[in-house]
Each structure stands twice: as structure tokens, then as C-alpha cells.
Short mmCIF file of C-alpha atoms in Angstrom, two decimals:
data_model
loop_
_atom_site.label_atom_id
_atom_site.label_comp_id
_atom_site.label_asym_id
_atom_site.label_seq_id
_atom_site.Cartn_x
_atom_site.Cartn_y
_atom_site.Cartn_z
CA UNK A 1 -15.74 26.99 -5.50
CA UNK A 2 -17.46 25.36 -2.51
CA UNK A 3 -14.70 23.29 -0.58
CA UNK A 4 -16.28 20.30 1.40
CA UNK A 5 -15.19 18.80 4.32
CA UNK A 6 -16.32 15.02 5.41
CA UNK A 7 -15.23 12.58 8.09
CA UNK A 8 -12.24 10.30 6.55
CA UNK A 9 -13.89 7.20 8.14
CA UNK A 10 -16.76 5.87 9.81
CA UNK A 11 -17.63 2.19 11.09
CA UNK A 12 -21.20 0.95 11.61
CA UNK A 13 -23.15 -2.61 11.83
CA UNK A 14 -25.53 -4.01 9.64
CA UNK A 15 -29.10 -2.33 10.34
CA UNK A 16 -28.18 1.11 12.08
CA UNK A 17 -28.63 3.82 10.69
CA UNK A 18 -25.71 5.60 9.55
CA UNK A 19 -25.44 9.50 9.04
CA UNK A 20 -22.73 11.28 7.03
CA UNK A 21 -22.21 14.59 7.57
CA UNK A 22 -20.84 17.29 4.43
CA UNK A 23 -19.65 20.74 5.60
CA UNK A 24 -19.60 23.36 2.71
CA UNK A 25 -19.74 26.45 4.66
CA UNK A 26 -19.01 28.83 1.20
CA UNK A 27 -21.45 27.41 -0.64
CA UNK A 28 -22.71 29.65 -3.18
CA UNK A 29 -26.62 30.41 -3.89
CA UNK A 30 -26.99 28.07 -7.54
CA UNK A 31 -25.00 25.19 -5.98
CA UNK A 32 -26.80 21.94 -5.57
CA UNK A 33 -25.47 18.97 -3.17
CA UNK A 34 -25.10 15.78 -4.95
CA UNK A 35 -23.74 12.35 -2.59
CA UNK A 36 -22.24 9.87 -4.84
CA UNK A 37 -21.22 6.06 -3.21
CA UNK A 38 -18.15 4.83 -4.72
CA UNK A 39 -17.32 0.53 -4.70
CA UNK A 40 -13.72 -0.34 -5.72
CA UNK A 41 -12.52 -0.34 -8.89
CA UNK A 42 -15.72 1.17 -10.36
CA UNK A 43 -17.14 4.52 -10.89
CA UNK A 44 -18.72 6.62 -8.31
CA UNK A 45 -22.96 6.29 -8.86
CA UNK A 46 -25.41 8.86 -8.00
CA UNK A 47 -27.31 8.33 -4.62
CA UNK A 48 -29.47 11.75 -3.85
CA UNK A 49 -28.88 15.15 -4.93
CA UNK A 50 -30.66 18.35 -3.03
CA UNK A 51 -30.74 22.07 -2.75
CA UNK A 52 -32.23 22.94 0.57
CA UNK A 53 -35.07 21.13 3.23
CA UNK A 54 -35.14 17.48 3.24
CA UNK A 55 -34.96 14.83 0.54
CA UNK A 56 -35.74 11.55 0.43
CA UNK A 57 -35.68 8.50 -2.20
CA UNK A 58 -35.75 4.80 -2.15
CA UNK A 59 -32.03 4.68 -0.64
CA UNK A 60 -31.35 7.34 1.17
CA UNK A 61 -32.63 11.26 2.58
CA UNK A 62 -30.52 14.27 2.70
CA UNK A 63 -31.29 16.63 5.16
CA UNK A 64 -29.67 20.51 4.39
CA UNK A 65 -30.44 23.06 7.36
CA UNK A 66 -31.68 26.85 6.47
CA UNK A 67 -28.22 28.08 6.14
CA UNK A 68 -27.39 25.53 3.58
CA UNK A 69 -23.48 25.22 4.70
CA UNK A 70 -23.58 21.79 5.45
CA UNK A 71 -25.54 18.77 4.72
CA UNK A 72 -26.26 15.02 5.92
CA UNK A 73 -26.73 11.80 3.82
CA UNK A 74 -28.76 9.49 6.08
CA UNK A 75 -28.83 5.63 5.43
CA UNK A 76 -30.91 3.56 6.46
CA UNK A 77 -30.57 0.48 7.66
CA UNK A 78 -27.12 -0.03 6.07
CA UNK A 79 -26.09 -3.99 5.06
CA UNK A 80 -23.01 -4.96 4.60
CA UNK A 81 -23.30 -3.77 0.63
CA UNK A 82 -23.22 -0.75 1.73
CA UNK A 83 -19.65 -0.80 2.52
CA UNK A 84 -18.00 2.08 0.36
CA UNK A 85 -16.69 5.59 -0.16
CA UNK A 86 -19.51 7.97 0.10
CA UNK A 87 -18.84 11.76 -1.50
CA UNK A 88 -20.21 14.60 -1.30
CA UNK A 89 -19.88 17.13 -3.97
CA UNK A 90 -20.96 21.04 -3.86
CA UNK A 91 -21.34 22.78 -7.24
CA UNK A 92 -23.49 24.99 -9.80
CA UNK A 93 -24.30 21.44 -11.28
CA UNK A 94 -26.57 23.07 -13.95
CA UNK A 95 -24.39 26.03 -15.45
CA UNK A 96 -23.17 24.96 -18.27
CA UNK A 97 -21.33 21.83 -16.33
CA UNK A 98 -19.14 24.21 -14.12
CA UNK A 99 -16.76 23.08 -12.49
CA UNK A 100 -17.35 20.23 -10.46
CA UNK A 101 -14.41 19.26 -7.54
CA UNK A 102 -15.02 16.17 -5.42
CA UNK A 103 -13.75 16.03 -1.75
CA UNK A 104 -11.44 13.23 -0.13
CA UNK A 105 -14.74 11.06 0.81
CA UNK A 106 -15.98 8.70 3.68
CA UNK A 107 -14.99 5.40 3.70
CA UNK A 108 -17.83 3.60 5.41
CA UNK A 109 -17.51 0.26 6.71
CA UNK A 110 -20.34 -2.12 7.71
CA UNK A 111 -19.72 -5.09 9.99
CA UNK A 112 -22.06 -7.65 10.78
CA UNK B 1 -27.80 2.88 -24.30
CA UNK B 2 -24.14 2.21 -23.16
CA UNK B 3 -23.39 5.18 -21.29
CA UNK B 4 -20.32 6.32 -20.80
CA UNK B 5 -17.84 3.83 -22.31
CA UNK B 6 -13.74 4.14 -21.80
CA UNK B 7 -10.99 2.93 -23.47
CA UNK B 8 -8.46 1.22 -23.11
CA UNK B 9 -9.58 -0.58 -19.70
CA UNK B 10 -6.38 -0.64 -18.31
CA UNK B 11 -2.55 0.03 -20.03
CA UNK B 12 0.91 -0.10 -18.86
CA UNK B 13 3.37 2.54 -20.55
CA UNK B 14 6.79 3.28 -19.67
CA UNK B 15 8.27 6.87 -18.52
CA UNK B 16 8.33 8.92 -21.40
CA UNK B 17 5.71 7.26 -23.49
CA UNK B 18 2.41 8.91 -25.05
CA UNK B 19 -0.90 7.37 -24.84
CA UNK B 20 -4.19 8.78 -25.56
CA UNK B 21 -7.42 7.59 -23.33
CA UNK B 22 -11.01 7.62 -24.84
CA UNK B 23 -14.47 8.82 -23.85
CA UNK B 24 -17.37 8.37 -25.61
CA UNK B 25 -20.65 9.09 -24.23
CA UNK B 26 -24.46 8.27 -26.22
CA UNK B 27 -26.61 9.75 -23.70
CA UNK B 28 -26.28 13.27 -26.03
CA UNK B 29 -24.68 14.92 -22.96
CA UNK B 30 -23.64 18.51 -23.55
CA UNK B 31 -20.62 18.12 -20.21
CA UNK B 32 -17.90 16.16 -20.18
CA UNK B 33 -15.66 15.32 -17.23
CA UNK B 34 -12.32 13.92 -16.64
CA UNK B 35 -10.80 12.90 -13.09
CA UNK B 36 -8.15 10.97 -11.63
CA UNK B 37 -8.00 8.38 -8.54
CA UNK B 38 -4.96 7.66 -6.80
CA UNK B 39 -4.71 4.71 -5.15
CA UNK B 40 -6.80 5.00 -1.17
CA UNK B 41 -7.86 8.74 -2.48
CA UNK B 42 -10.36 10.81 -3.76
CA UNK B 43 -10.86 12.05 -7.57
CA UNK B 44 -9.12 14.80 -8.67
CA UNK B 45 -10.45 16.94 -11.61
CA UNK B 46 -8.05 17.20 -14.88
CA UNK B 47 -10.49 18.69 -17.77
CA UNK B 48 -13.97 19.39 -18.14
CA UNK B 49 -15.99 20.47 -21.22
CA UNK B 50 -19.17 21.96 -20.42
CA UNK B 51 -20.09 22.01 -24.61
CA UNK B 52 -18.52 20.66 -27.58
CA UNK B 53 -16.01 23.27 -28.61
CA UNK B 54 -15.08 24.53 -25.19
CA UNK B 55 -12.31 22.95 -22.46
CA UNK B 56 -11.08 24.18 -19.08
CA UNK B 57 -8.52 23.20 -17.10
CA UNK B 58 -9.42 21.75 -13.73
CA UNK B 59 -7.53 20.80 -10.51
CA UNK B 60 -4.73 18.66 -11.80
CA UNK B 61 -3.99 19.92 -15.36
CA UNK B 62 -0.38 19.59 -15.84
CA UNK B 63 0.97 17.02 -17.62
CA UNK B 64 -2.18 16.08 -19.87
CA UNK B 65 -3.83 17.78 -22.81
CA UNK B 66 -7.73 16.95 -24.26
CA UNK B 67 -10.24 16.92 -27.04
CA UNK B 68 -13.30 17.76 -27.52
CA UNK B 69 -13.82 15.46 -30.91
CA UNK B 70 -17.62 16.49 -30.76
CA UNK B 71 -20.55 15.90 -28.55
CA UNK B 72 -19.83 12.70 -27.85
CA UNK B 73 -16.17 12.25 -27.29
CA UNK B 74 -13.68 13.52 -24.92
CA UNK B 75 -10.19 12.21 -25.09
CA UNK B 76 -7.30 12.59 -22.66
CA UNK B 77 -3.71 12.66 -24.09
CA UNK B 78 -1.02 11.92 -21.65
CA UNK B 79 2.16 13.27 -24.30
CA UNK B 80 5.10 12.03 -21.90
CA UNK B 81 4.09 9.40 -19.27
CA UNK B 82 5.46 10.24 -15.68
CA UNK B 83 5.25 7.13 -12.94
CA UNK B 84 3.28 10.39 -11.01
CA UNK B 85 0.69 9.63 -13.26
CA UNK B 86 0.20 6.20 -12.39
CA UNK B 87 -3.66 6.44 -11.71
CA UNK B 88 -7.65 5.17 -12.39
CA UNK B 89 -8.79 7.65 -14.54
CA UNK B 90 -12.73 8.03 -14.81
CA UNK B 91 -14.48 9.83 -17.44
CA UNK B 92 -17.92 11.69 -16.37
CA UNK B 93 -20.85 13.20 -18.61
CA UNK B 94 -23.52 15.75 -17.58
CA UNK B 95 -27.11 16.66 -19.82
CA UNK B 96 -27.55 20.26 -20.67
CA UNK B 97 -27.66 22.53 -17.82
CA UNK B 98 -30.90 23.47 -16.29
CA UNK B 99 -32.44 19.75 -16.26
CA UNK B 100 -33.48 19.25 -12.41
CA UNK B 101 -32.30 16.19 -10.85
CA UNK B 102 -30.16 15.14 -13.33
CA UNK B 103 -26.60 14.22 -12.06
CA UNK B 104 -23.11 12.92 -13.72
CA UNK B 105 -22.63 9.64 -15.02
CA UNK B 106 -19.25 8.09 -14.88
CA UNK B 107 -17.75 5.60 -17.06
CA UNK B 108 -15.87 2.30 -15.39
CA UNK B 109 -12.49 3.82 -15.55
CA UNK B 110 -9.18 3.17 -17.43
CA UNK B 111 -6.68 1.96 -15.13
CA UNK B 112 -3.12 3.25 -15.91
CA UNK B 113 0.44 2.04 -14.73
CA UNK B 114 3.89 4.01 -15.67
CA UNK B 115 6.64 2.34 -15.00
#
């Protein structure tokens, strides 16, 4: 299984950008990258998912280098919503749900 | 379309105690998920079924049994409460494998306390 490693904590203000770095340096050749944002005392929620290159949607890109062992969620232009625990989770997403481990997480705060 | 629902939201037992926790998903996902959150951490995999009719153990196992009542429930039996497994516990669903860009979906969590 792919362990991840991510920064405990980061602090930012409202409008930087804000980039969150994933290191998964066993990741294996069907694993995907999925970044989830968790708020308190709810769920965590999907927020990009990739498997190599650059991806981008209406919140957020994901950039993964060649070598695929680590990955960055970028945010733009973070508010002060954007305040949570951001994970990043490594796994063969799409084999018959395998097993799918979570790391500890990034608790990112947003200050005005 | 509810999603993933959970119940009970949240339930106090006492050491020793039994308590089941249910999962229900109408999305006709094939994978289902459970995981624990301690408080200030992240979650912790218990059980996962990748199909109805098949369950695996996952991180945190011990202490917890499940079910697989069919496709769309997955219920999590806690047969002698422990105040170790005070916890949020969050149930997860997954489609069929091989679906691009589709991702889990969690359910709001059943908050537990074991005194």
C-alpha cells in the first residue's frame, strides 16, 4: 500500500494561493491520487482526483511530476471557507474498491 | 438520491455494551467503506467490502465485526464497547471499479461515546 506523507499544518490569508504537497514515494502503477477537504463534524468531500500531468477543475489543480511519487493540490485564492483538513489518499481506487488508507491530513487555516 | 445515510447519528453506550451502526447507501455502489476519526486525527480504516458477499479487514479491525446485508447495506457491530472506541465513525461507498473519475462518497458520520 502507498503510505503518504503531508505537512501536519499550514497557515495562509485569504486570497494566496495555497499549495499542499502529498509524498507517496511507493506508489504503485494502477494507483490514482484523490485530495479530499474535510470541515468538522462532517464527512470528508471529494475535491480532484489524478493519475499523472496536471489537473485542473473549478476548485482546485493537482499537479503530479513524471515520477508520480508525490503530488500537489493547489488552491486558489483560498477564503476563509476554505479553512479545513485537506487529505490526500494513494490507492488502486478502481480494483474492486481495494483498499483505501487515508493519511494524518493538513489542517489548513485561513486568516483574513 | 440520499446518498450515503448512517445511523444512529450519535449514541452513548457504556463499557461492555453492544451496539450495531448502520450504512445504507442508494447510489447502487458495488464498495463499501468503514473508518474511524479520533478526536484532532485522521481516519483510520476498520472494514471494507469491495462487493456484496465479500469483507476484509482493514487498519483497525479489532474489536468490531461487519455485514454485508446486500448491495446496499454495510453494518458495523461493536459486540463489547471499550472507552478506546470512543470515536466518529464514517461510512464510505465506491461505484464499480473501472468508472474514471469517480471517487468515494461518505456518509455524515455516527458519533460514538463509551463511557
Amino acid at each position: 500500500l502507498a503510505k503518504t506523507t503531508q505537512p501536519i499544518s499550514m497557515d495562509s490569508y485569504e486570497g494566496q494561493e495555497v499549495n499542499i504537497t502529498c509524498s507517496h514515494n511507493n506508489i504503485a502503477t494502477n494507483d490514482y491520487i484523490t485530495w479530499y477537504q474535510q470541515f468538522p463534524s462532517q464527512g470528508p468531500r471529494f475535491i480532484i482526483q489524478g493519475y499523472k500531468t496536471k489537473v485542473t477543475n473549478e476548485v482546485a489543480s493537482l499537479f503530479i511530476p513524471a515520477d508520480r511519487k508525490s503530488s500537489t493540490l493547489s488552491l486558489p485564492r483560498v477564503s476563509l471557507s476554505d479553512t479545513a483538513v485537506y487529505y490526500c489518499l494513494v490507492g488502486d481506487i478502481y480494483n474492486q474498491g481495494g483498499k483505501l488508507i487515508f493519511g494524518q491530513g493538513t489542517e489548513l487555516s485561513v486568516k483574513p | 438520491n440520499a446518498g450515503v445515510t448512517q445511523t444512529p447519528k450519535f449514541q452513548v453506550l457504556k463499557t461492555g455494551q453492544s451496539m450495531t451502526l448502520q450504512c445504507a447507501q442508494d447510489m447502487n455502489h458495488n464498495s463499501m467503506y468503514w473508518y474511524r476519526q479520533d478526536p484532532g486525527m485522521g481516519l483510520r480504516l476498520i472494514y471494507y467490502s469491495a462487493s456484496e458477499g465479500t469483507t476484509d479487514k482493514g487498519e483497525v479491525p479489532n474489536g468490531y465485526n461487519v455485514s454485508r446485508l446486500n448491495k446496499r447495506e454495510f453494518s458495523l457491530r461493536l459486540e463489547s464497547a471499550a472507552p478506546s472506541q470512543t470515536s466518529v465513525y464514517f461510512c464510505a461507498s465506491i461505484p464499480f471499479w473501472g468508472r474514471r473519475g469517480e471517487t468515494q462518497y461518505f456518509g455524515p458520520g455516527t458519533r460514538l461515546l463509551v463511557l
